[in-house]
Short mmCIF file of C-alpha atoms and ligand atoms in Angstrom, two decimals:
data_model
loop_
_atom_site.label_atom_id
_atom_site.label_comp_id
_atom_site.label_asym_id
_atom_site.label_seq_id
_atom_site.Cartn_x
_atom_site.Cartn_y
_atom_site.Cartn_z
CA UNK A 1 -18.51 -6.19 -36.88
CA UNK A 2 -17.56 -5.82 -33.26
CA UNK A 3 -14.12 -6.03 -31.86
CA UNK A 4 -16.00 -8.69 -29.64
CA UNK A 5 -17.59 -10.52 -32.43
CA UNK A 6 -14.23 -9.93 -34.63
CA UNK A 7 -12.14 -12.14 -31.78
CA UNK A 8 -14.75 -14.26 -30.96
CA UNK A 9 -14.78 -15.64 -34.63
CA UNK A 10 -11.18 -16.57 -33.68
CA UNK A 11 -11.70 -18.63 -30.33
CA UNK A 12 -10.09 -21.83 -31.87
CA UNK A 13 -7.11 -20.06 -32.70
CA UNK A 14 -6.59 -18.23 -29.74
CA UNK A 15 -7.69 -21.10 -27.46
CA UNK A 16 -5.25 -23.51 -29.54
CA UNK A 17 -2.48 -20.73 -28.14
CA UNK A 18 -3.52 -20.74 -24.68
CA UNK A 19 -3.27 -24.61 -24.74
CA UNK A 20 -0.17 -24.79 -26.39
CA UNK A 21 0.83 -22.59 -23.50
CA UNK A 22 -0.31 -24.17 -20.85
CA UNK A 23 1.05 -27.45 -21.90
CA UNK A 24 4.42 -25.93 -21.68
CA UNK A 25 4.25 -23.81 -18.51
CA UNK A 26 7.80 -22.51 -16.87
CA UNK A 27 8.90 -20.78 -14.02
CA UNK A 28 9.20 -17.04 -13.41
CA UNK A 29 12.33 -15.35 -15.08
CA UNK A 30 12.60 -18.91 -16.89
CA UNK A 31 9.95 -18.38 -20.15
CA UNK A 32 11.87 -18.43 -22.90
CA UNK A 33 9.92 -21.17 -25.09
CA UNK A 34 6.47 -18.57 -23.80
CA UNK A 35 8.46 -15.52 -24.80
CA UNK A 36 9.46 -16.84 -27.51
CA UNK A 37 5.93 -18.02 -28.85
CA UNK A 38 4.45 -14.56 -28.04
CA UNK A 39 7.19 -12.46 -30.12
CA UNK A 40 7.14 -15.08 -33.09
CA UNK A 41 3.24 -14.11 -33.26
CA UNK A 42 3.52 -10.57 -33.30
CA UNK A 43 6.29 -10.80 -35.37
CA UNK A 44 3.65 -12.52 -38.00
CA UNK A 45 1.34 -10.15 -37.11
CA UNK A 46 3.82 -7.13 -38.17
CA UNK A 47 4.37 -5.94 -34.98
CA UNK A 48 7.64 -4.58 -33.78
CA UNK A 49 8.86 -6.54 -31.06
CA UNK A 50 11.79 -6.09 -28.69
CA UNK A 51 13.01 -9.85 -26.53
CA UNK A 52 14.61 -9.94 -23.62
CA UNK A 53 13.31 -6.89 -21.39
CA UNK A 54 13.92 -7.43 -17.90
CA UNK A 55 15.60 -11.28 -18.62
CA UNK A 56 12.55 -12.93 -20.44
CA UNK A 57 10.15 -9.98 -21.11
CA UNK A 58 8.49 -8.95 -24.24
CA UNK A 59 7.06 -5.90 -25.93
CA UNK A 60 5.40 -5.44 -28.90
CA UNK A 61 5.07 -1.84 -30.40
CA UNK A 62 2.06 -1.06 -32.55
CA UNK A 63 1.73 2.15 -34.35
CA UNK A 64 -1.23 3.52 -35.62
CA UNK A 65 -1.38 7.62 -37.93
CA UNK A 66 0.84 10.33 -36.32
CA UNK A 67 -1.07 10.75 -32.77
CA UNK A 68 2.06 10.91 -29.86
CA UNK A 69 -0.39 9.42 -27.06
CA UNK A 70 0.36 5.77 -25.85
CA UNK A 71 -0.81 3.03 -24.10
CA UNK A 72 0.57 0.00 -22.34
CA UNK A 73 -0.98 -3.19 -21.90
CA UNK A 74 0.63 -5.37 -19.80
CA UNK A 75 -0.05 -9.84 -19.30
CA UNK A 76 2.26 -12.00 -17.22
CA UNK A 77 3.16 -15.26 -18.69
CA UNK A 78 4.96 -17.31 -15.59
CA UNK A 79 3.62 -20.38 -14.36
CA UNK A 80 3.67 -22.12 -11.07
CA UNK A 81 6.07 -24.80 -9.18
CA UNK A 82 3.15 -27.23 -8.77
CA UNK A 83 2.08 -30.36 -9.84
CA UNK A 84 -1.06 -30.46 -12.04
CA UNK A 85 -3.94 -32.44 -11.11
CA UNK A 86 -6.21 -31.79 -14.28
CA UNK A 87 -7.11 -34.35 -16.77
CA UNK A 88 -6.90 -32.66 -19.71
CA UNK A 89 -5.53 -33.32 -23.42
CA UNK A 90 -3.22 -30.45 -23.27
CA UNK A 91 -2.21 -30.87 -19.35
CA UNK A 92 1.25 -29.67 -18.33
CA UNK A 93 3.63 -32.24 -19.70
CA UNK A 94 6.34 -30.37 -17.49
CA UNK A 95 6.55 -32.30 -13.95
CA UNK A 96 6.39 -30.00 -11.03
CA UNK A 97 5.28 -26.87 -12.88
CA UNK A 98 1.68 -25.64 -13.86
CA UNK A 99 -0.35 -22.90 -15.07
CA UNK A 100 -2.36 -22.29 -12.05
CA UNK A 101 -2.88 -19.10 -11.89
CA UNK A 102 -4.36 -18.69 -15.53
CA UNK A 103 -1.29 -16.27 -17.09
CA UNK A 104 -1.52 -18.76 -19.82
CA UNK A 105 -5.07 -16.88 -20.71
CA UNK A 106 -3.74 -12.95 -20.29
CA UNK A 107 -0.83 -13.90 -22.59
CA UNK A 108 -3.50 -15.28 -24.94
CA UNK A 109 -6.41 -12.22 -24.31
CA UNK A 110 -3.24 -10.32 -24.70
CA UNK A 111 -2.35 -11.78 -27.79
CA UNK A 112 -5.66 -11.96 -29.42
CA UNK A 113 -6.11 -7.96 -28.79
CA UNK A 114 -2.76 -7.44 -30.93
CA UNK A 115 -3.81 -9.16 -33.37
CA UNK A 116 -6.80 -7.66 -33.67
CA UNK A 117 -5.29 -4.12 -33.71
CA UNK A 118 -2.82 -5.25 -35.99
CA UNK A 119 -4.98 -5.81 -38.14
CA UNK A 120 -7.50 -3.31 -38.04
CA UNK A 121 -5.67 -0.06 -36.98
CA UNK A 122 -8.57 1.74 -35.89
CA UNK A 123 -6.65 3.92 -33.04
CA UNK A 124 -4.27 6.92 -33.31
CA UNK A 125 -0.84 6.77 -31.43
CA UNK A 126 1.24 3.87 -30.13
CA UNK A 127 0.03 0.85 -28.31
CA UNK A 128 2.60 -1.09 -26.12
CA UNK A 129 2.36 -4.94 -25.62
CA UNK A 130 3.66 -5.90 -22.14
CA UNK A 131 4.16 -9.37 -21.72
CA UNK A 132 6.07 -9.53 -18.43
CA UNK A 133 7.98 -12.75 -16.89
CA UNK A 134 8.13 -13.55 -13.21
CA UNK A 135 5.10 -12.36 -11.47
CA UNK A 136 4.57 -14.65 -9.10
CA UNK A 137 6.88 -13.32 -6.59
CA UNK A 138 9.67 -13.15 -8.85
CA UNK A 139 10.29 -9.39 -9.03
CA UNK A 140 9.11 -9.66 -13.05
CA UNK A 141 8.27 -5.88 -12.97
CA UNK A 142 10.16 -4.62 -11.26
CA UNK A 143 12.93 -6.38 -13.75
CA UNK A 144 11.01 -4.71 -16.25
CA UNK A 145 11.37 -1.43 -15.06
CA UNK A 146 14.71 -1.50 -14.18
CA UNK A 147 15.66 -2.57 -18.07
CA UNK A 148 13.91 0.53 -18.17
CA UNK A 149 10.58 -0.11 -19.92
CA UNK A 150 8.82 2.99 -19.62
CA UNK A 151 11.74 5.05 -21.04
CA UNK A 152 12.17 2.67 -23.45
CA UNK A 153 8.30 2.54 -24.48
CA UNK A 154 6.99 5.17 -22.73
CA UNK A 155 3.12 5.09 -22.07
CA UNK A 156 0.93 7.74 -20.74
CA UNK A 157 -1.34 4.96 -19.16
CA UNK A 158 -1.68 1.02 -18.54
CA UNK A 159 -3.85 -1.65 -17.92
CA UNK A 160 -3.83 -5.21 -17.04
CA UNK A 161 -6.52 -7.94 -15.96
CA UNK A 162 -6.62 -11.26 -14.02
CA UNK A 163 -9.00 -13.84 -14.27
CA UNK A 164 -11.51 -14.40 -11.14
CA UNK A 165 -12.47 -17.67 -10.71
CA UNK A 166 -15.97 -17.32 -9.24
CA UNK A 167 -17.13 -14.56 -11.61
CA UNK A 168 -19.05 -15.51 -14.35
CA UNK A 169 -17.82 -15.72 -17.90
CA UNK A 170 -18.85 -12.46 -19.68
CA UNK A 171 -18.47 -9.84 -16.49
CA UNK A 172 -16.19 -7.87 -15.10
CA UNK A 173 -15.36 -6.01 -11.72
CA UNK A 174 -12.56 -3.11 -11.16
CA UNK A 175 -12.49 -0.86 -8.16
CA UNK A 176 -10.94 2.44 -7.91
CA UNK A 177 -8.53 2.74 -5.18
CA UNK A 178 -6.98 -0.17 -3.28
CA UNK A 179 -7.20 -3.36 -4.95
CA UNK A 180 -4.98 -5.47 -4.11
CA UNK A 181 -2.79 -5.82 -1.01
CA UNK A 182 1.23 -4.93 -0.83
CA UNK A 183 2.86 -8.36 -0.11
CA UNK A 184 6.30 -8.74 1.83
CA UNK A 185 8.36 -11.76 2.64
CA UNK A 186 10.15 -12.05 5.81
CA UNK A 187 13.07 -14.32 7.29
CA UNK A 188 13.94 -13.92 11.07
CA UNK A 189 16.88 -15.66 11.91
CA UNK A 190 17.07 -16.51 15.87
CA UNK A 191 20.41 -17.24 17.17
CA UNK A 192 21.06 -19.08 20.19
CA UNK A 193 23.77 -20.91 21.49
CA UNK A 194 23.97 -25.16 20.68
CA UNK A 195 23.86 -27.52 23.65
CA UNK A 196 23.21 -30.90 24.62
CA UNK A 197 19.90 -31.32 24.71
CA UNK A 198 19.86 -32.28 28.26
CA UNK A 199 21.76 -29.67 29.52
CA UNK A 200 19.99 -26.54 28.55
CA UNK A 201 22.00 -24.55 31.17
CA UNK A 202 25.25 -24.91 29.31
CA UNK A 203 23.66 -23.03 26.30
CA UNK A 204 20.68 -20.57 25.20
CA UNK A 205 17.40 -22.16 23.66
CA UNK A 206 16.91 -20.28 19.84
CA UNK A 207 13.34 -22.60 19.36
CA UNK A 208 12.23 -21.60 22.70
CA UNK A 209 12.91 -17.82 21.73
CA UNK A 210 11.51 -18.58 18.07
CA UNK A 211 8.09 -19.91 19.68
CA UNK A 212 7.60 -16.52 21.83
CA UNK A 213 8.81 -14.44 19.05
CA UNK A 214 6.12 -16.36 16.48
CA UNK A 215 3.27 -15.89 19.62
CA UNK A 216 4.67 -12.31 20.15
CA UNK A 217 4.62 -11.37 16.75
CA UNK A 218 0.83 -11.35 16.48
CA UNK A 219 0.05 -8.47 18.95
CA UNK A 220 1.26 -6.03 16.03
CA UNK A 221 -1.71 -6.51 13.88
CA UNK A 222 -3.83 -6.68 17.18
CA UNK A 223 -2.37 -4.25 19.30
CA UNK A 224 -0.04 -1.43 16.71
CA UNK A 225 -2.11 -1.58 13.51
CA UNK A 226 -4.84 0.59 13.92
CA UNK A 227 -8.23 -1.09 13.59
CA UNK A 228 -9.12 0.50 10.27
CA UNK A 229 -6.23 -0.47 8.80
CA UNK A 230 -5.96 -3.60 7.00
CA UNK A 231 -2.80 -5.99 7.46
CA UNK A 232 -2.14 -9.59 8.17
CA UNK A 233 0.66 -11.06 9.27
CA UNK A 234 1.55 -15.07 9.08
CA UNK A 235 4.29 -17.05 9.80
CA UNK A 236 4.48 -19.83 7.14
CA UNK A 237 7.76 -21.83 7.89
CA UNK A 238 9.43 -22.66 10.87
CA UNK A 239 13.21 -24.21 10.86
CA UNK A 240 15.65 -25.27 13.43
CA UNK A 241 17.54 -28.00 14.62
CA UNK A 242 17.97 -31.84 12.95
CA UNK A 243 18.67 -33.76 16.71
CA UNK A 244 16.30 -34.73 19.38
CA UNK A 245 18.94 -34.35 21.83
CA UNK A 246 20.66 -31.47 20.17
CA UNK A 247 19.62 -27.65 21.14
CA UNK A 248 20.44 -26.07 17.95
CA UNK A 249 22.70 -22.69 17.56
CA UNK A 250 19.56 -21.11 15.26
CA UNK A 251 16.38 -21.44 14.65
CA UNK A 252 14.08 -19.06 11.75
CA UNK A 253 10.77 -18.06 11.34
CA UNK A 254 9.81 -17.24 7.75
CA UNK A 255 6.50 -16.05 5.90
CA UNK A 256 4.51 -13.08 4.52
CA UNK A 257 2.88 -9.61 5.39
CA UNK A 258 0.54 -7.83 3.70
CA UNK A 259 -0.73 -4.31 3.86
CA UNK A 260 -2.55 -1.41 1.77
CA UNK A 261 -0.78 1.08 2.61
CA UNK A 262 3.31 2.48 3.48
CA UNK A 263 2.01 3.34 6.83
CA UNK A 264 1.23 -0.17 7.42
CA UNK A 265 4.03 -1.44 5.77
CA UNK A 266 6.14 0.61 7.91
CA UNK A 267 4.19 -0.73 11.27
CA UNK A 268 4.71 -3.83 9.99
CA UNK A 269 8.14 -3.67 9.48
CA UNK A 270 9.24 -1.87 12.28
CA UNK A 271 6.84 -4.11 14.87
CA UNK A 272 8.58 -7.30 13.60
CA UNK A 273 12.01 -6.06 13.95
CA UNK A 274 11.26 -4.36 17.64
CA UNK A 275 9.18 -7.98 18.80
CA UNK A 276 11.55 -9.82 17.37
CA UNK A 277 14.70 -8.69 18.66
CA UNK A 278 13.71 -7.53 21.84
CA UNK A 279 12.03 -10.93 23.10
CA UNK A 280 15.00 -12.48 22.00
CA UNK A 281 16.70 -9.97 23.93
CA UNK A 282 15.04 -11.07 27.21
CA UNK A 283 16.00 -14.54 26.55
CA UNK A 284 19.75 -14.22 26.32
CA UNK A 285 19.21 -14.43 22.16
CA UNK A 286 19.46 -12.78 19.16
CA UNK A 287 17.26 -12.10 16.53
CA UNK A 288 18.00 -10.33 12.84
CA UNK A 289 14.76 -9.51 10.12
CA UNK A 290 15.06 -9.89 6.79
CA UNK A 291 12.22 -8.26 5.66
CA UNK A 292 11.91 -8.11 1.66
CA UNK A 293 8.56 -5.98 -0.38
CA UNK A 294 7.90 -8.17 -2.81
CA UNK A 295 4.97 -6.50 -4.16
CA UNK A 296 3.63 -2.91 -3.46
CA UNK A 297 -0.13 -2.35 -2.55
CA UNK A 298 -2.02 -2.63 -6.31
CA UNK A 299 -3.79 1.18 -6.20
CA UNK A 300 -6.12 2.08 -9.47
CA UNK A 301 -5.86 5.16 -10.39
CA UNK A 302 -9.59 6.80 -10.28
CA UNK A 303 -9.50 8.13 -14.05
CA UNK A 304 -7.95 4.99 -15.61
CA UNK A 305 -10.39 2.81 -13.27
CA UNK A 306 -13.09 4.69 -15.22
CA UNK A 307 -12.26 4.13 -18.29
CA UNK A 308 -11.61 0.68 -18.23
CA UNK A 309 -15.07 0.22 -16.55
CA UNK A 310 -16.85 1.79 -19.81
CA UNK A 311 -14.88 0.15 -22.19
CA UNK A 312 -16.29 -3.01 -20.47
CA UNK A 313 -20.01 -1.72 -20.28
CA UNK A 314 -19.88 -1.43 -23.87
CA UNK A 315 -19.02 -4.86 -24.90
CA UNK A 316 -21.40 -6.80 -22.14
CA UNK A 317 -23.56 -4.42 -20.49
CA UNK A 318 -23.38 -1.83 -17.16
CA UNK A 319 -25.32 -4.54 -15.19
CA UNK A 320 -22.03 -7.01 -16.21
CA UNK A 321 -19.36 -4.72 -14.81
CA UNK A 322 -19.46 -4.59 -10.88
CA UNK A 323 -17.32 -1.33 -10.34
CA UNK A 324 -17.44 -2.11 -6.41
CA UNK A 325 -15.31 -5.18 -6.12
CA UNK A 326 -13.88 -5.61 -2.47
CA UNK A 327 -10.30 -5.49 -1.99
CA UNK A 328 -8.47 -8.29 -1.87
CA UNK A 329 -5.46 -9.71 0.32
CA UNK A 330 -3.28 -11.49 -2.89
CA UNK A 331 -0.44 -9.20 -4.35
CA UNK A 332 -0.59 -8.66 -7.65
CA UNK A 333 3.01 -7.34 -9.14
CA UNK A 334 1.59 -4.84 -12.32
CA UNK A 335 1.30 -2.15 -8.89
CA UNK A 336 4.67 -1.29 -9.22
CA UNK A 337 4.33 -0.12 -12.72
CA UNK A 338 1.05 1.31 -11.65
CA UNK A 339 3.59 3.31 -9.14
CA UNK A 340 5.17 5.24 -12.71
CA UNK A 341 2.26 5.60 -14.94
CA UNK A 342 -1.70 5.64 -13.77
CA UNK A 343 -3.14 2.85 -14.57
CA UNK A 344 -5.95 0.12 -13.42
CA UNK A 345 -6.06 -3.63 -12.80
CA UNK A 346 -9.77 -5.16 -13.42
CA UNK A 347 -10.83 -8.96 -13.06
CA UNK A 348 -12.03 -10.69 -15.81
CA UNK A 349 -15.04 -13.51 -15.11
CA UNK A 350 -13.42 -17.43 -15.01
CA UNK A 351 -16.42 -18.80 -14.11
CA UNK A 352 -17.24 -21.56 -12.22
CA UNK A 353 -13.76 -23.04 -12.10
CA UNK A 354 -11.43 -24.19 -8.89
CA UNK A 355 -9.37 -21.16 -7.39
CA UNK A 356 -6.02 -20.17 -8.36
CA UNK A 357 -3.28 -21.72 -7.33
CA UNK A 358 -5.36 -24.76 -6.83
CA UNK A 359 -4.10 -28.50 -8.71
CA UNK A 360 -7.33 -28.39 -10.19
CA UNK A 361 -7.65 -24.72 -11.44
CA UNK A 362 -7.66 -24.66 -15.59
CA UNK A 363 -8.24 -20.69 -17.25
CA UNK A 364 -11.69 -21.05 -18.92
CA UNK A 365 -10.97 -20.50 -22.62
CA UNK A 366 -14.76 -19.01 -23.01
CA UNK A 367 -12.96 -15.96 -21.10
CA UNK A 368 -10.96 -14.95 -24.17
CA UNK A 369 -12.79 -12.79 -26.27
CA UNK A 370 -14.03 -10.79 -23.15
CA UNK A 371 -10.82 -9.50 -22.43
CA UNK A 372 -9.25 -9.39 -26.05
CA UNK A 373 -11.92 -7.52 -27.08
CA UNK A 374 -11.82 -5.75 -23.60
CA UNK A 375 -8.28 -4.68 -24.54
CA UNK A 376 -8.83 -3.71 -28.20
CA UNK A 377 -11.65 -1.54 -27.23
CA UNK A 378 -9.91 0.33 -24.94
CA UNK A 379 -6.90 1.16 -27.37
CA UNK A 380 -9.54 2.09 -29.77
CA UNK A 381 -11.35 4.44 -27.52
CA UNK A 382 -8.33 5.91 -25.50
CA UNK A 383 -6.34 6.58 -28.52
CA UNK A 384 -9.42 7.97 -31.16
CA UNK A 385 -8.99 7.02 -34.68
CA UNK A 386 -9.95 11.05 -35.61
CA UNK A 387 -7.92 12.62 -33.04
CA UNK A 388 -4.48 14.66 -33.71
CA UNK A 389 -1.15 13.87 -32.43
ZN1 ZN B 401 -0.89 -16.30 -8.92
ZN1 ZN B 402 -1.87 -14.49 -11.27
#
């Protein structure tokens, strides 16, 4: 029997977990009833598991004969601060919070592939099961990391996948390269000086300096980013005063950036800061960036990107597995551990289901087997059953 056909016998199972999950979704850096689930099931699956890497973080350690190679496979397992609009039997019954982004399904593809290999032990050399907390701009792997991870379970590669609403169930598409865009967050705080608001003489305007600064802003990914580079650039939030007759002391401009590259990145950075200070400058204000990388640009590694590609041409098909996929302009954390050890990051088909982050988005469960068996395969044929450690 196939891995594929092996997991696909257990779809009730594993879509039972990914319901009980998403039923119960919580916060980045806050999944402890998640965590706890996934280590309790490796546990029963004989797996060696280690709680509370990088605050809420999980690993699972399976080791098959004497070979020294290893692998990581990473899932995130945070949910969303959003209020579900599904109606569903197993629909978040946590107010305000909701599996939108389908990490509910990784943990459970994730899952299913361990126990599968748990069970079969058909590979040579270590696999490591990385179920991380907080992706969704929490800094999840980058908590990870610094708890040390790949010291502590080192891996010569890794590999994760996200669900694409849009692609059928039963394909896949990767790209080698850029992937995924580097995401920043920014806060500029404008100060000004308060004032009656009829008596803008006595004091110095920080929403009138905010507005030019917001307008100004834009010329950098017009005018300092060259063409082919891609970046974009929006403000998202704009604060300042609580009077109508009051001209605030401050006013901020918050939102995100995002970039494929350092060089952009740096243009980015550097653009906002020179804009933003300098027209604030001219108008008798002053400005400050806070300018925070919250997720580096997600770059597959060319070998890696490869090999996850034929590991998915054998289970559906080459026709299935579009190895061209565009780049996209979401963030994606897994780059930063993709910074440490080569690695890839491939979409998995959703189907025909509402987008992430949407009220109405639900993981298809149908999706499951594809990338548990997508997983398994690729321990199995990265780490050969016949070859020495
Ligand atoms: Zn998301
Ligand atoms: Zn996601």
């Amino acid at each position: 029997m196939t891995a594929f056909d092996a997991i696909a016998r257990r779809r009730d199972e594993l879509a039972a977990i990914r319901q009980d999950i998403h039923a119960h979704p919580e916060l980045g850096m806050e999944e402890h009833r998640t965590a706890e689930l996934v280590a309790r099931k490796l546990e029963e699956w004989g797996i060696e598991v280690h709680r509370g890497v990088g605050g809420t973080g999980v690993v699972g350690v399976l080791r098959s004969g004497n070979g020294e190679a290893a692998i990581g496979l990473r899932a995130d397992m945070d949910a969303l601060p959003m209020e579900e609009a599904n109606d569903l039997p197993y629909r978040s019954t946590a107010p305000g919070r909701m599996h939108a982004c389908g990490h509910d399904g990784h943990t459970t593809m994730l899952l299913g592939a361990a126990q599968y290999l748990a069970e079969t032990r058909a590979f040579n050399g270590t696999v490591n099961f990385i179920f991380q907390p907080g992706e969704e701009g929490c800094g999840g792997a980058l908590a990870m990391l610094k708890d040390g991870l790949f010291e502590r379970f080192p891996c010569g590669q890794v590999f994760a996948m996200h669900n694409r609403p849009g692609l059928p169930v039963g394909e896949y598409a990767i790209r080698s390269g850029p992937t995924a865009a580097g995401g920043a967050f920014f806060d500029i705080t404008v100060e000004g000086k308060g004032s009656h608001g009829a008596r803008p003489e006595a004091g110095v305007d920080p929403v009138l300096a905010a507005c030019h600064i917001a307008t100004a802003l834009q010329s950098i990914v017009a005018r300092n980013m060259p063409p082919m580079e891609t970046a974009v650039l929006s403000i998202t939030k704009v604060t300042g005063g609580d009077a109508y007759n009051v001209i605030p002391q401050t006013a901020k401009l918050s939102g995100t950036a995002r970039f494929f590259s350092a060089r952009a990145r740096g243009l980015l950075e550097e653009g906002m800061k020179r804009v933003a200070e300098g027209v604030a400058a001219g108008l008798g204000a002053t400005a400050s960036v806070d300018f925070r990388l919250i997720f580096a640009p997600t770059i597959n590694a060319p070998e890696q990107t490869e090999r996850f590609a034929a590991a998915a041409a054998e289970i559906v098909g080459e026709a299935k597995v579009d190895r061209t996929k565009a780049p996209g302009m979401g963030s994606e954390d897994f780059s930063f551990m993709m910074e440490r050890v080569p690695g890839a990051y491939l979409h998995v088909g959703n189907g025909d289901s509402a987008t992430v982050h949407n009220q109405h988005y639900n993981f298809n469960d149908a999706a499951i087997p594809y990338g548990a068996a997508l997983l398994a395969r690729l321990v199995e044929r990265e780490l050969p059953k016949g070859a020495q450690g």
